[in-house]
Coordinates of C-alpha atoms and ligand atoms in Angstrom, one line a residue:
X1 CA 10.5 38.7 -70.2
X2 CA 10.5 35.3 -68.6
X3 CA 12.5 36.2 -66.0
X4 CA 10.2 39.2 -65.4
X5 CA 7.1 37.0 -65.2
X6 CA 9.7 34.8 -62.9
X7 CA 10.1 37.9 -60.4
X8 CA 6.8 38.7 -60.4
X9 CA 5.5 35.2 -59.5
X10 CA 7.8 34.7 -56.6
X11 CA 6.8 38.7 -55.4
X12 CA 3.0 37.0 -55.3
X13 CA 4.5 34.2 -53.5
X14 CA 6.4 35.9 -50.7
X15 CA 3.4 38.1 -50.0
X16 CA 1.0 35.3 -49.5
X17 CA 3.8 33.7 -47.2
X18 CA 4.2 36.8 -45.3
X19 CA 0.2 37.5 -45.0
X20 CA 0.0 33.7 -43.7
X21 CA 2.9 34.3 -41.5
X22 CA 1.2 37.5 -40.1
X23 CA -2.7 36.1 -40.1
X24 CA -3.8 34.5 -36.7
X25 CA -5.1 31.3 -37.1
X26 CA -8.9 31.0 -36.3
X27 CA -10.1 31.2 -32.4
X28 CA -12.8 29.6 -30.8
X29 CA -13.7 29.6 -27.0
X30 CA -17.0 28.3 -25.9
X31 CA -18.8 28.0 -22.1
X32 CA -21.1 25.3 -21.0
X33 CA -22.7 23.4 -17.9
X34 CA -22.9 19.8 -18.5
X35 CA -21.3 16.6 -15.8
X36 CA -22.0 19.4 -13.1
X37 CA -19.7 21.5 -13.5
X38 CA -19.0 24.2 -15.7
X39 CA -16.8 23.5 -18.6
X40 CA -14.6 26.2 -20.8
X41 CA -12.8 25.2 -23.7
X42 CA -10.8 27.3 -26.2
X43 CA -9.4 26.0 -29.7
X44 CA -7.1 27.4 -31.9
X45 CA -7.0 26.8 -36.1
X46 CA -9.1 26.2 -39.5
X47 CA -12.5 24.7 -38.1
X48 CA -12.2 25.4 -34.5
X49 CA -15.6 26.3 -33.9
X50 CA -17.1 23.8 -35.5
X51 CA -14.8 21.6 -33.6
X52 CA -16.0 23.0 -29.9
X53 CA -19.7 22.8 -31.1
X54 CA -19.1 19.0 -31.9
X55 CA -17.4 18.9 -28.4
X56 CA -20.3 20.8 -26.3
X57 CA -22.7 17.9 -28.1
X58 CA -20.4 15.2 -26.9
X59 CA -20.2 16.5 -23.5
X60 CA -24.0 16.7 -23.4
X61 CA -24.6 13.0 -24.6
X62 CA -21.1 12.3 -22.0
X63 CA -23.3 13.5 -19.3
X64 CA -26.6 11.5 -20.2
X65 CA -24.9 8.2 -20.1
X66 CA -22.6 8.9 -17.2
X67 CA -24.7 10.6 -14.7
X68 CA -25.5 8.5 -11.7
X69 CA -28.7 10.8 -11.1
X70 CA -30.6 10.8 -14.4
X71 CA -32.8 8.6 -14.6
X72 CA -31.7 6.9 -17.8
X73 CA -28.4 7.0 -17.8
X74 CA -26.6 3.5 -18.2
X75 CA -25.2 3.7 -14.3
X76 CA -28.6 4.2 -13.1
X77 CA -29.8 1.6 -15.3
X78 CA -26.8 -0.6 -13.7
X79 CA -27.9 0.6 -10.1
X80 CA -31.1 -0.4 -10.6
X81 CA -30.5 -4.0 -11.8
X82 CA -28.1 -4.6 -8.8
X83 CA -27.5 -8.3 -8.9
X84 CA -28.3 -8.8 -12.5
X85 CA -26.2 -8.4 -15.6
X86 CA -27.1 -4.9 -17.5
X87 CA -25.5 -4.0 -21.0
X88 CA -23.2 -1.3 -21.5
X89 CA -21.5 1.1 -23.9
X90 CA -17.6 0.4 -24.3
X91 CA -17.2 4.0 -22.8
X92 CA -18.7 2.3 -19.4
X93 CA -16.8 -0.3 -19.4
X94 CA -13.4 1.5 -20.5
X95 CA -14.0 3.4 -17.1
X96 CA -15.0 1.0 -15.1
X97 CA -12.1 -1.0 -15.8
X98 CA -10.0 1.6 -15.0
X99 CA -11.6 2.6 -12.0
X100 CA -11.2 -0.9 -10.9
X101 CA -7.4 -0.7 -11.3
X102 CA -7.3 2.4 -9.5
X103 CA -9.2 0.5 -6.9
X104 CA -6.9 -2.3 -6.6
X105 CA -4.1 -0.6 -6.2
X106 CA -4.9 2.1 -3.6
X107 CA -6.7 -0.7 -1.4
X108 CA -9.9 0.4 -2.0
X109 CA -9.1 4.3 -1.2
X110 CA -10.9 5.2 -4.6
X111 CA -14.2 3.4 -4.8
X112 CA -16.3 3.7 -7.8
X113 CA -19.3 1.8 -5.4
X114 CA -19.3 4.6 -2.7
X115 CA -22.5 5.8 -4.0
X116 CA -24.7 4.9 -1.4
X117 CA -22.6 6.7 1.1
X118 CA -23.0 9.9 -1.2
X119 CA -26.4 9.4 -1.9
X120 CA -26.6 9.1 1.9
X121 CA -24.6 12.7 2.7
X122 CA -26.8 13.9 0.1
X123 CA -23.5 15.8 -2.0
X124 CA -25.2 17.0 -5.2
X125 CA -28.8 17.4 -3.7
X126 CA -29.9 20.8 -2.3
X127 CA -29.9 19.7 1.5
X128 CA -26.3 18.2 1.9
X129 CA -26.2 17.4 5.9
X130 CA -24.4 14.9 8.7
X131 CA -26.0 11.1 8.4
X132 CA -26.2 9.0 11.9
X133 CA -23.3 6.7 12.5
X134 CA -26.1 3.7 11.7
X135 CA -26.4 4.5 8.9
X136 CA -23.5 4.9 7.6
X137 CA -22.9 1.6 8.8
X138 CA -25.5 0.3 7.4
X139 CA -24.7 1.5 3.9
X140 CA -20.7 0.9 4.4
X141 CA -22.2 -2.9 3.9
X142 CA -22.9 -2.0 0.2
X143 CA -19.4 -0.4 -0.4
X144 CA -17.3 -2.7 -2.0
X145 CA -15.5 -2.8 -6.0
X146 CA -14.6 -6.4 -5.3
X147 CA -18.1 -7.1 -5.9
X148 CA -18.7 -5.6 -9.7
X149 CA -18.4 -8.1 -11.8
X150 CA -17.3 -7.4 -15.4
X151 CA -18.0 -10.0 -18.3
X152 CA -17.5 -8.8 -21.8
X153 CA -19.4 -5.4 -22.4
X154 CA -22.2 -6.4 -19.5
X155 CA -21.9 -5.1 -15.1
X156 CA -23.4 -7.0 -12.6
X157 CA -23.5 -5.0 -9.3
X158 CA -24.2 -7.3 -6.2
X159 CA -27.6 -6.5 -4.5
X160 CA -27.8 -3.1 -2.7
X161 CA -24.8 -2.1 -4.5
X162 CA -24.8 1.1 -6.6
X163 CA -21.9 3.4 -8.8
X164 CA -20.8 6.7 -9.1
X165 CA -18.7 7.8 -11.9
X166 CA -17.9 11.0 -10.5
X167 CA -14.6 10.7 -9.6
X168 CA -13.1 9.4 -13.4
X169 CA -15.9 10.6 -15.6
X170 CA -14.5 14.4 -16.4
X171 CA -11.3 13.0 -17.1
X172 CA -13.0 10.7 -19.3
X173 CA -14.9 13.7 -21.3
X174 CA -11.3 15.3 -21.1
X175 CA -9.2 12.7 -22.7
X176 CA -12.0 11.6 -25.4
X177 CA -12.6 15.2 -27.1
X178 CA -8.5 15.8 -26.7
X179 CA -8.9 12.8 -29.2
X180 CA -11.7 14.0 -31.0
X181 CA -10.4 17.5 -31.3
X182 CA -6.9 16.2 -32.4
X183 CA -8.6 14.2 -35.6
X184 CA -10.3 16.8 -36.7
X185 CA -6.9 18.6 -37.2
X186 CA -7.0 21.2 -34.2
X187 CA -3.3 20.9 -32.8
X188 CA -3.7 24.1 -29.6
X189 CA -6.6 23.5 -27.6
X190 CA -6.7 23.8 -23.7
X191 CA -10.4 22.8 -22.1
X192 CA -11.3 22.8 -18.2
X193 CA -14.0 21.1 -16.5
X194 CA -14.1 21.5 -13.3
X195 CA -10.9 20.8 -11.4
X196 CA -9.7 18.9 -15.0
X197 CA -7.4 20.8 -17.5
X198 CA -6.6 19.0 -20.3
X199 CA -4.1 20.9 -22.6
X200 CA -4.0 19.8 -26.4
X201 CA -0.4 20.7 -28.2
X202 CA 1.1 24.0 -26.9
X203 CA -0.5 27.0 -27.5
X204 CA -0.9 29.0 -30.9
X205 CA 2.6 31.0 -30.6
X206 CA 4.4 27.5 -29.2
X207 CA 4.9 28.4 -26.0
X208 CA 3.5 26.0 -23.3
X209 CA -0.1 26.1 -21.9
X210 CA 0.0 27.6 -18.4
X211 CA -2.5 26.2 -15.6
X212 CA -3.1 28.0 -12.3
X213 CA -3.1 26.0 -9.2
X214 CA -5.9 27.1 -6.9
X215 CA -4.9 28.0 -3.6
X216 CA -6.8 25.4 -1.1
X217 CA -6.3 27.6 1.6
X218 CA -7.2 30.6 -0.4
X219 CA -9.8 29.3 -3.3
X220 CA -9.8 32.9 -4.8
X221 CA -5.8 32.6 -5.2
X222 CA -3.3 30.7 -6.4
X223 CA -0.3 28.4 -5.1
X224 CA 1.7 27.7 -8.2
X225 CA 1.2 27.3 -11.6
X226 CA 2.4 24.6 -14.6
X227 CA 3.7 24.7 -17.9
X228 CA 2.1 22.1 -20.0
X229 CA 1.4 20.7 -23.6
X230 CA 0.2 17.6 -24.8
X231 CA -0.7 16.9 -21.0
X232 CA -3.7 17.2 -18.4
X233 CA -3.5 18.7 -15.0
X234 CA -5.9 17.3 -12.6
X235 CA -6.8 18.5 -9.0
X236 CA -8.9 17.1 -6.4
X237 CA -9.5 19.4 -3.1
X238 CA -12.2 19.5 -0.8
X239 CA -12.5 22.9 -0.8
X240 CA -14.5 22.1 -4.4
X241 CA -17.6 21.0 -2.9
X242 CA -18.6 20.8 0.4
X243 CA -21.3 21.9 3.6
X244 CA -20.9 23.5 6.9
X245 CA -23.0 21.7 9.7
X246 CA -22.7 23.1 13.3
X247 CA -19.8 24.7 12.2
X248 CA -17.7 22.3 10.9
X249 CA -16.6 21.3 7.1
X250 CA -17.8 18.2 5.4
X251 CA -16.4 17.7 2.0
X252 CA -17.4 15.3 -0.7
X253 CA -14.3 13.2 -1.2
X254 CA -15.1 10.1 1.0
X255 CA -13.0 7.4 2.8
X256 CA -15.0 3.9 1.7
X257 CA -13.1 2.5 4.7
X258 CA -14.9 5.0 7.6
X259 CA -18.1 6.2 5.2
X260 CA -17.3 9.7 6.1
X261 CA -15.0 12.5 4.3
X262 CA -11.8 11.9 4.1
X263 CA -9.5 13.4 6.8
X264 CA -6.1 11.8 4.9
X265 CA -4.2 15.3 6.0
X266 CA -4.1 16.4 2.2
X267 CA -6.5 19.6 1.3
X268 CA -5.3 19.6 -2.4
X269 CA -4.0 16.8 -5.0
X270 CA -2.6 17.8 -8.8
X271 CA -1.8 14.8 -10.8
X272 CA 0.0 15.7 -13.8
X273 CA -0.3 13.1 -16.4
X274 CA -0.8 12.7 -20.6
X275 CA -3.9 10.4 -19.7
X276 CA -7.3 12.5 -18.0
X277 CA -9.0 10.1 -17.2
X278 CA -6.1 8.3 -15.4
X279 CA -5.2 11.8 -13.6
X280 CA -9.1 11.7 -12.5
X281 CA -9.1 8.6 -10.7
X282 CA -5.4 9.4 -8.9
X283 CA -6.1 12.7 -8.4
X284 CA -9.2 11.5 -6.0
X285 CA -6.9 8.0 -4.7
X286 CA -4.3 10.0 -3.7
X287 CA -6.3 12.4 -1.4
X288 CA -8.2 9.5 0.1
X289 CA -4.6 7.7 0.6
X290 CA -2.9 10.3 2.4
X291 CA 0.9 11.6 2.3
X292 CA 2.4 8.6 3.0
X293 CA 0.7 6.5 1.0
X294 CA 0.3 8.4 -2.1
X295 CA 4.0 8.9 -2.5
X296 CA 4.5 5.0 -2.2
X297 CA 1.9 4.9 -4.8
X298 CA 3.6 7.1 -7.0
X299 CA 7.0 5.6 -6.3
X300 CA 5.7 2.2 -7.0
X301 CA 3.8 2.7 -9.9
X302 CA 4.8 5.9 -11.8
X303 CA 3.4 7.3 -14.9
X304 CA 2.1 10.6 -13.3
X305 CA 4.0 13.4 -11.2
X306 CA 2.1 15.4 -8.0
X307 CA 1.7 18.4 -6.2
X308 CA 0.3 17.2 -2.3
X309 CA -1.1 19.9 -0.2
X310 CA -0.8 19.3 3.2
X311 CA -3.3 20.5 6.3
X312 CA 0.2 21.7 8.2
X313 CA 1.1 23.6 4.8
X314 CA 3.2 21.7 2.7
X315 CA 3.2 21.4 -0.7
X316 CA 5.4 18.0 -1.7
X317 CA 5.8 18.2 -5.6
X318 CA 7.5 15.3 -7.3
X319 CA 10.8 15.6 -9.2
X320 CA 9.6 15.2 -12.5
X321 CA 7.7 18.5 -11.9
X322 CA 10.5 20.2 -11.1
X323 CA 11.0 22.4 -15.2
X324 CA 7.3 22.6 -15.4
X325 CA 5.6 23.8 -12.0
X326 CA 6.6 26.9 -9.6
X327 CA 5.3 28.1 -6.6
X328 CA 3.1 31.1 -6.2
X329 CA 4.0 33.0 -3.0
X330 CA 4.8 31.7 0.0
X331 CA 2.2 29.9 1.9
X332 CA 3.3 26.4 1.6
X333 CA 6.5 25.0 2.4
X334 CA 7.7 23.4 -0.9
X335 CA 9.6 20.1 -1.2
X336 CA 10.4 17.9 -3.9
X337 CA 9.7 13.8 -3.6
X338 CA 12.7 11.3 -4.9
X339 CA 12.1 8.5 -6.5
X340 CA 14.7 6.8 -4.9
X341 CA 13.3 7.4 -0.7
X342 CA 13.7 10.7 1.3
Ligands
AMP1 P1 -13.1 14.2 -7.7 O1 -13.6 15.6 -7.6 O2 -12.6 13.8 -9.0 O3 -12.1 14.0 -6.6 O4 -14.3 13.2 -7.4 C1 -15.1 13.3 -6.3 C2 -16.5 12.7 -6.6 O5 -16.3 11.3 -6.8 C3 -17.5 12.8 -5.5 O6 -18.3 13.9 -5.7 C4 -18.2 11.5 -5.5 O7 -19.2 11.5 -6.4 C5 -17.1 10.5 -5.9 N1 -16.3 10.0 -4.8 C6 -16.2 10.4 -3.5 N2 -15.3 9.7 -2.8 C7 -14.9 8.8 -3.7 C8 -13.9 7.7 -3.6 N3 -13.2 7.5 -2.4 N4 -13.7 6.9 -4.7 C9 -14.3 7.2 -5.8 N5 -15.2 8.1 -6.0 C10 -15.5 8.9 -5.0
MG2 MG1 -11.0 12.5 -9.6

């Protein structure tokens, strides 16, 4: 009789195993447009609804501090107290300080204080157009990360200065709801804003996450794609957002050093990285840089890999990409980057 009762216990047993073996765990995708863009995410296990809804709210409440064009939004309320010291959230100042190493390192290439000149190009307004050379000039005297000073959890912006978070801020969002996602238990999550893939574990069946590159040349295509988990994937191109003037482009990446868009020779920049918001900031400091100069960046200080699209159609992919990125078709010329010098 025991052993009967035995039996029957372990039957119950091996059927619930099998059913949770056989179940899918819970799915959850959701749609929004917050930071300017428009942002998917998808989640996979128990509570990943619940745990999207939490991160649309974030992204919201992301947006109204980060913005540099609403109103009350800590970085206007920095802007508008150039030369005095304003008060800011941690989440300010964790970018900021980032930003600022970013800065240092590519000479000034990515410039968190460049706002002036994008307010000035109008990028982000409904008439976008060509400024005079004076004034670009004029406001190229206002562009300049040496001069925010940081002092405990307070900015001070020297007068006629003013900050854009643009460049770091989605990478930001990216990295801090990976986090937030992860403690709430959700271990297969992949979320896009923008040009920013952030991919959370692997997905649902184990296999990696895989993230299209877009085609510069050829938006509507794509020129390679990654394998990923536990790992974002961040582009910058200027085919994302630009104006035509008299027939020629002008894209919203911008060289601090000339005021106008940056004509480094790279159309496209992937940084591949486990931090974002890190990835944002590169991802912008290596278009502005160049070729040349964003391979000595990476050679010198690591911690990422890259895909470079060049004008003349190269794509130069870095050797730690080499398992996790192919090429899509054929209109680049691919070639890996050594560590150790061509
Ligand atoms: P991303 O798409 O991440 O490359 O960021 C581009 C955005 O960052 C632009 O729309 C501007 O708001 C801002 N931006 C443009 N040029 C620079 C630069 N050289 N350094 C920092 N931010 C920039
Ligand atoms: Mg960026």
């Amino acid at each position: 009789m025991k052993r009967c009762v035995f039996l029957v216990q372990a039957a119950a047993l091996l059927l619930l195993v099998l059913s949770a073996c056989s179940a899918k765990p819970e799915k959850a995708g959701t749609s929004i447009f917050a930071m300017d863009t428009i942002i998917t995410m998808e989640a996979y296990g128990e509570g990943a609804q619940e745990a999207l809804d939490e991160a649309a709210r974030r992204l919201y409440s992301l947006d109204d501090l980060l913005s540099a064009t609403k109103e009350d939004s800590e970085i206007s309320k920095i802007n508008k107290s150039a030369g005095s010291f304003v008060t800011v959230s941690d989440e300010v100042i964790r970018q900021l300080e980032a930003a600022l190493e970013v800065s240092r390192r590519s000479g000034g290439a990515f410039d968190v204080s460049v706002q002036p000149l994008v307010s000035l190009w109008g990028f982000g307004t409904e008439n976008p157009h060509v400024p005079g050379p004076e004034v670009i000039e004029e406001a190229l005297r206002y562009v300049d990360y040496r001069k925010i000073e940081i002092s405990g959890s307070s900015v001070r912006l020297s007068e006629g200065m003013s900050i854009t978070l643009g460049a770091i801020a989605k990478g930001y969002a990216a990295k801090e709801l990976s986090e937030m996602l992860k403690s709430r238990g959700i271990s297969s999550a992949i979320l896009s804003l923008g040009g920013n893939v952030q991919a959370i574990g692997s997905k649902p069946d184990g296999s990696k996450w895989r993230v299209a590159l877009q085609d510069p040349k050829n938006p509507a295509g794509t020129a390679g794609l990654f394998e990923l988990s536990d790992m974002a994937a961040v582009t910058s191109g200027g085919y994302e957002r630009y104006f035509e003037q008299d027939g020629k482009i002008y894209h919203h990446i911008l060289d601090p050093k000339t005021g106008y868009p940056s004509g480094s020779g790279l159309i496209s920049v992937t940084i591949v990285c486990r931090d974002g918001m890190t990835a944002d900031a590169l991802s912008t400091a290596l278009f502005v840089l160049g070729e040349d100069k964003a391979v000595e960046y990476w050679r010198d200080y690591g911690g990422f890999e890259a895909v470079l699209i060049t004008e003349d159609g190269r794509m130069l992919v870095t050797e730690g990409l080499r398992d996790s990125f192919r090429q899509n078709g054929e209109n680049y010329s691919l070639v890996y980057v050594q560590k150790g010098g061509d």
